[in-house]
Coordinates of C-alpha atoms in Angstrom, one line a residue:
X299 CA -0.1 0.0 0.0
X300 CA 1.3 3.5 -1.2
X301 CA 1.9 6.2 1.3
X302 CA -0.9 8.4 0.0
X303 CA -3.4 5.4 0.7
X304 CA -2.3 5.1 4.1
X305 CA -2.3 8.9 5.0
X306 CA -6.0 9.0 3.4
X307 CA -7.0 5.9 5.3
X308 CA -5.7 7.6 8.6
X309 CA -7.6 10.8 7.8
X310 CA -10.8 8.9 7.1
X311 CA -10.3 6.8 10.3
X312 CA -9.4 10.3 12.5
X313 CA -12.7 11.7 11.1
X314 CA -15.0 8.9 11.8
X315 CA -13.3 8.4 15.4
X316 CA -14.2 12.3 15.9
X317 CA -17.7 11.8 14.6
X318 CA -18.3 8.8 17.1
X319 CA -17.0 10.5 20.1
X320 CA -18.9 13.5 19.4
X321 CA -22.3 11.4 19.0
X322 CA -21.4 9.6 22.1
X323 CA -20.8 12.7 24.2
X324 CA -24.1 14.0 22.7
X325 CA -26.1 10.8 23.6
X326 CA -24.9 10.9 27.1
X327 CA -25.8 14.5 27.5
X328 CA -29.3 13.9 26.2
X329 CA -29.7 10.9 28.4
X330 CA -28.5 12.9 31.6
X331 CA -30.8 15.7 30.7
X332 CA -33.6 13.5 30.3
X333 CA -32.8 11.8 33.5
X334 CA -32.3 15.1 35.4
X335 CA -35.8 16.4 34.2
X336 CA -37.4 12.9 35.1
X337 CA -36.2 13.3 38.6
X338 CA -37.5 16.9 38.8
X339 CA -40.9 15.6 37.6
X340 CA -40.8 12.8 40.2
X341 CA -40.3 15.0 43.0
X342 CA -43.0 17.4 41.9
X343 CA -45.3 14.4 41.9
X344 CA -44.3 13.3 45.4
X345 CA -44.7 16.8 46.7
X346 CA -48.0 17.0 45.3
X347 CA -49.1 13.8 46.7
X348 CA -47.8 14.8 50.1
X349 CA -49.6 18.1 50.2
X350 CA -53.1 16.2 49.4
X351 CA -52.4 13.9 52.6
X352 CA -50.7 16.3 54.8
X353 CA -53.1 16.0 57.6
X354 CA -52.1 12.4 58.3
X355 CA -49.3 11.7 60.3
X356 CA -46.1 10.4 59.0
X357 CA -47.9 10.2 55.5
X358 CA -44.8 11.4 53.6
X359 CA -42.4 8.7 54.9
X360 CA -45.0 6.0 54.4
X361 CA -45.5 7.3 50.7
X362 CA -41.7 7.1 50.1
X363 CA -41.4 3.6 51.6
X364 CA -44.2 2.3 49.4
X365 CA -42.9 4.1 46.3
X366 CA -39.5 2.8 46.8
X367 CA -40.6 -0.8 47.3
X368 CA -42.7 -1.0 44.3
X369 CA -40.5 1.1 41.9
X370 CA -37.3 -1.0 42.8
X371 CA -39.1 -4.2 42.3
X372 CA -40.5 -2.8 38.7
X373 CA -37.4 -0.6 37.6
X374 CA -34.4 -2.0 39.8
X375 CA -31.8 0.2 41.5
X376 CA -31.9 4.0 42.0
X377 CA -35.3 4.3 43.8
X378 CA -34.4 3.9 47.6
X379 CA -36.0 6.2 50.0
X380 CA -32.9 8.3 50.2
X381 CA -32.9 8.7 46.4
X382 CA -36.6 9.8 46.3
X383 CA -36.2 12.1 49.0
X384 CA -33.5 13.7 46.9
X385 CA -35.8 14.1 44.2
X386 CA -38.2 15.7 46.4
X387 CA -35.6 18.2 47.5
X388 CA -34.6 18.9 44.0
X389 CA -38.2 19.8 42.9
X390 CA -38.5 22.1 46.2
X391 CA -35.1 23.8 45.6
X392 CA -35.9 24.7 42.0
X393 CA -39.5 24.9 41.5
X394 CA -39.8 28.7 42.1
X395 CA -37.3 30.0 39.6
X396 CA -38.7 29.1 36.3
X397 CA -38.7 31.9 34.1
X398 CA -41.7 32.8 32.0
X399 CA -41.6 31.5 28.7
X400 CA -39.2 28.7 29.6
X401 CA -39.9 25.1 29.8
X402 CA -38.5 23.0 32.7
X403 CA -36.1 21.2 30.2
X404 CA -34.4 24.6 29.4
X405 CA -33.3 24.9 33.1
X406 CA -31.2 21.7 33.6
X407 CA -27.9 21.5 31.8
X408 CA -25.7 20.0 34.6
X409 CA -25.2 16.4 35.6
X410 CA -27.5 14.8 38.6
X411 CA -24.2 14.6 40.4
X412 CA -23.9 18.3 40.2
X413 CA -27.5 18.9 41.3
X414 CA -26.9 16.8 44.5
X415 CA -24.1 18.9 45.6
X416 CA -25.8 22.3 44.6
X417 CA -28.9 21.1 46.6
X418 CA -26.9 21.2 49.7
X419 CA -26.4 24.8 49.3
X420 CA -29.1 26.6 51.6
X421 CA -28.5 30.2 50.2
X422 CA -30.5 30.3 47.0
X423 CA -28.1 33.1 45.6
X424 CA -25.0 31.2 46.6
X425 CA -26.5 28.2 44.7
X426 CA -27.4 30.1 41.7
X427 CA -23.9 31.4 41.5
X428 CA -22.3 28.1 41.9
X429 CA -24.6 26.6 39.2
X430 CA -23.9 29.4 36.5
X431 CA -20.2 29.3 37.1
X432 CA -20.3 25.6 36.8
X433 CA -22.0 25.5 33.4
X434 CA -20.0 28.4 32.2
X435 CA -16.6 27.0 33.1
X436 CA -17.5 23.3 32.5
X437 CA -16.4 22.5 36.3
X438 CA -16.5 18.7 37.1
X439 CA -18.1 17.7 40.5
X440 CA -14.8 17.6 42.0
X441 CA -13.8 21.1 40.7
X442 CA -17.6 22.5 41.9
X443 CA -16.7 21.1 45.4
X444 CA -13.1 22.5 45.5
X445 CA -14.6 26.0 44.5
X446 CA -17.2 25.7 47.0
X447 CA -14.9 24.6 50.0
X448 CA -12.7 27.7 49.1
X449 CA -15.6 30.1 49.5
X450 CA -15.4 31.5 46.2
X451 CA -18.8 33.1 46.4
X452 CA -18.2 34.3 49.9
X453 CA -14.6 35.9 49.0
X454 CA -16.2 37.5 45.9
X455 CA -19.4 38.8 48.0
X456 CA -17.3 40.3 50.7
X457 CA -16.1 42.9 48.2
X458 CA -19.3 43.8 46.6
X459 CA -22.2 45.6 47.7
X460 CA -25.8 44.0 48.2
X461 CA -26.8 45.0 44.6
X462 CA -23.5 43.3 43.3
X463 CA -24.1 40.2 45.4
X464 CA -27.6 39.8 43.6
X465 CA -25.8 40.3 40.3
X466 CA -23.4 37.3 41.2
X467 CA -26.6 35.2 41.9
X468 CA -28.0 35.8 38.4
X469 CA -25.0 36.3 36.1
X470 CA -22.3 34.7 37.9
X471 CA -18.9 36.4 38.1
X472 CA -18.7 39.2 35.5
X473 CA -15.4 40.9 34.7
X474 CA -15.7 44.6 33.7
X475 CA -12.3 45.8 35.2
X476 CA -9.2 44.6 36.9
X477 CA -10.6 44.7 40.3
X478 CA -13.4 41.9 39.1
X479 CA -10.6 39.5 38.6
X480 CA -8.8 39.9 42.0
X481 CA -9.8 37.5 44.9
X482 CA -8.5 38.1 48.4
X483 CA -7.4 36.0 49.9
X484 CA -6.6 33.3 47.4
X485 CA -6.7 29.8 48.7
X486 CA -3.8 27.9 47.5
X487 CA -4.6 24.5 49.3
X488 CA -4.1 22.4 46.1
X489 CA -0.1 23.3 46.1
X490 CA 0.3 20.9 49.0
X491 CA 2.2 22.8 51.5
X492 CA 1.6 22.8 55.2
X493 CA 0.2 25.8 56.8
X494 CA 2.9 26.1 59.4
X495 CA 6.0 24.8 57.4
X496 CA 8.8 26.9 56.6
X497 CA 9.4 27.2 52.9
X498 CA 10.9 29.6 50.5
X499 CA 9.2 31.8 47.8
X500 CA 11.0 29.6 45.4
X501 CA 9.3 26.4 46.7
X502 CA 6.1 28.2 46.6
X503 CA 6.4 29.1 43.0
X504 CA 7.5 25.8 42.1
X505 CA 4.6 24.3 43.9
X506 CA 2.3 26.7 42.0
X507 CA 3.8 25.8 38.6
X508 CA 3.5 21.9 39.3
X509 CA -0.2 22.7 40.0
X510 CA -0.6 25.3 37.2
X511 CA -4.1 24.3 36.1
X512 CA -5.4 24.5 39.6
X513 CA -3.9 27.9 40.2
X514 CA -5.3 29.1 36.8
X515 CA -8.8 28.1 38.0
X516 CA -8.1 29.9 41.5
X517 CA -7.1 33.0 39.7
X518 CA -10.4 33.2 37.7
X519 CA -11.5 33.5 34.4
X520 CA -9.5 34.0 31.2
X521 CA -6.0 33.4 32.5
X522 CA -3.2 31.9 30.3
X523 CA 0.4 31.4 31.6
X524 CA 3.1 33.3 29.9
X525 CA 6.4 33.0 31.7
X526 CA 8.1 32.3 35.2
X527 CA 10.9 34.1 36.5
X528 CA 10.9 36.7 33.7
X529 CA 13.9 38.8 33.8
X530 CA 13.5 42.7 33.4
X531 CA 16.8 44.4 32.7
X532 CA 18.2 48.0 33.1
X533 CA 21.8 47.8 32.1
X534 CA 23.6 45.8 34.5
X535 CA 20.6 45.6 37.0
X536 CA 18.4 42.4 36.7
X537 CA 15.0 41.8 38.5
X538 CA 12.7 38.8 38.1
X539 CA 9.0 38.8 38.0
X540 CA 7.7 35.4 39.7
X541 CA 5.0 34.7 37.4
X542 CA 3.5 36.3 34.3
X543 CA 0.1 35.6 32.9
X544 CA -2.0 36.9 30.2
X545 CA -5.8 37.8 30.5
X546 CA -7.7 37.3 27.4
X547 CA -11.0 38.9 28.9
X548 CA -9.3 42.1 29.9
X549 CA -6.6 41.8 27.1
X550 CA -3.7 42.7 29.4
X551 CA -0.6 41.2 31.1
X552 CA -0.8 40.0 34.9
X553 CA 2.0 39.9 36.7
X554 CA 2.5 38.1 40.0
X555 CA 5.1 38.4 42.6
X556 CA 5.2 36.0 45.8
X557 CA 6.2 37.3 49.3
X558 CA 6.3 34.5 51.9
X559 CA 6.1 37.2 55.0
X560 CA 4.4 40.3 55.4
X561 CA 4.2 42.6 52.7
X562 CA 6.6 45.7 52.8
X563 CA 6.4 48.8 51.1
X564 CA 9.5 48.0 49.1
X565 CA 7.6 45.1 47.5
X566 CA 4.8 47.4 46.3
X567 CA 7.4 49.8 44.7
X568 CA 9.1 46.9 42.9
X569 CA 5.7 45.7 41.4
X570 CA 4.9 49.2 40.3
X571 CA 8.2 49.1 38.5
X572 CA 7.4 45.8 36.7
X573 CA 4.2 47.0 35.6
X574 CA 5.5 50.4 34.5
X575 CA 8.2 48.4 32.4
X576 CA 5.4 46.0 30.8
X577 CA 3.2 49.0 29.9
X578 CA 5.8 50.9 28.2
X579 CA 8.1 48.2 26.6
X580 CA 6.0 45.1 26.3
X581 CA 2.1 45.7 25.8
X582 CA 0.8 46.4 22.2
X583 CA -1.3 49.8 21.8
X584 CA -4.4 48.0 21.4
X585 CA -3.9 46.0 24.7
X586 CA -5.0 47.3 28.2
X587 CA -2.8 48.4 31.1
X588 CA -0.7 45.8 33.2
X589 CA -1.9 44.5 36.3
X590 CA 0.3 43.6 39.3
X591 CA -0.8 41.2 42.1
X592 CA 1.3 40.6 45.1
X593 CA 0.4 37.4 46.7
X594 CA 1.5 37.8 50.4
X595 CA 1.3 35.9 53.6
X596 CA 0.0 39.0 55.4
X597 CA -0.6 42.7 54.7
X598 CA -1.4 46.0 56.2
X599 CA -3.9 47.8 54.4
X600 CA -2.6 51.2 55.4
X601 CA 0.9 50.3 54.0
X602 CA -0.8 49.4 50.8
X603 CA -3.1 52.7 50.6
X604 CA -0.2 55.0 51.4
X605 CA 2.4 53.4 49.3
X606 CA 0.4 53.3 46.0
X607 CA -0.5 56.3 44.1
X608 CA -3.9 57.8 44.7
X609 CA -6.4 56.2 42.4
X610 CA -4.5 53.4 41.6
X611 CA -6.2 50.9 39.8
X612 CA -3.6 48.3 38.5
X613 CA -1.7 47.2 41.7
X614 CA -3.1 44.7 44.0
X615 CA -2.1 42.9 47.2
X616 CA -3.7 40.0 48.1
X617 CA -3.1 37.4 50.8
X618 CA -2.8 33.7 50.2
X619 CA -3.6 30.7 52.3
X620 CA -2.2 27.2 51.8
X621 CA -5.0 25.5 53.5
X622 CA -8.7 26.1 53.5
X623 CA -10.2 28.3 56.0
X624 CA -12.4 26.7 58.7
X625 CA -16.0 27.8 59.4
X626 CA -15.1 29.9 62.5
X627 CA -12.4 31.7 60.5
X628 CA -15.0 32.3 57.6
X629 CA -17.4 33.7 60.1
X630 CA -14.7 35.8 61.6
X631 CA -13.9 37.1 58.1
X632 CA -17.6 38.0 57.3
X633 CA -18.0 39.7 60.8
X634 CA -14.8 42.0 60.0
X635 CA -16.0 43.1 56.6
X636 CA -19.6 44.2 57.7

């Protein structure tokens, strides 16, 4: 067989393989959508029946036991009392949010496993936010859990007024300016460093690079990696910016410097120099001004405020944590920001 025939056959095989894979994914998605919609309708029917018999003691429990027994005998696994309760909760969680003009089937685009996680979020606005972000960013259930555990919604909400918090629940994270991509604190639990261990900025940088995909997710939307230890030279003086990214949404470079200890005013001045250099020597005329982020273990807000020029919108200092905050710490964080 000549070379041209082999190339042609490989091309056909590749095309057919892609068609089959696309079809398989489409079928799985359709099956999943039908399943989620069916569970919603089952939950609706259970609630309607409970409401008819709400005057009878323990009617709901008896109903679920009977349904579970009969459905399992006829349809097999998947209809335990626990699963039926989850379908009931699913309906109660989502029944009031159906927009006028949309069918129920238009509402559910995630897997049942995603909704099992989302249903456990009591606050409706927070639940809506995570659902929107999961669909927009194609998060797996594991990634959804990680973002929830790192209190993404809480951290974003802390920096916004009530109107903006409501917007989060309706649209997810909307990026209009540099401040919208900055989270404070950043939670870097995925790098695997112990909270109390002694480690250097180089080790932290190496850990982040080794987990670059997770770090990009923690940064937020639109980030792509550009360089590590980017050298900036002035004659015989050399400086090194720890990490350089580009944000496709904001259309600008994002420079990150890592500081193990408390932030010092010299650190802010150095970042200002990096940002000025990129603005004057690297960025293109059609690109927006460079953003600088200093990730530090601790910071004094007054030091940040008085070191930066007034109305500075491109330099940010954010704390990072290498383990997730516990509930007590989050409550304290909320109280401190009221």
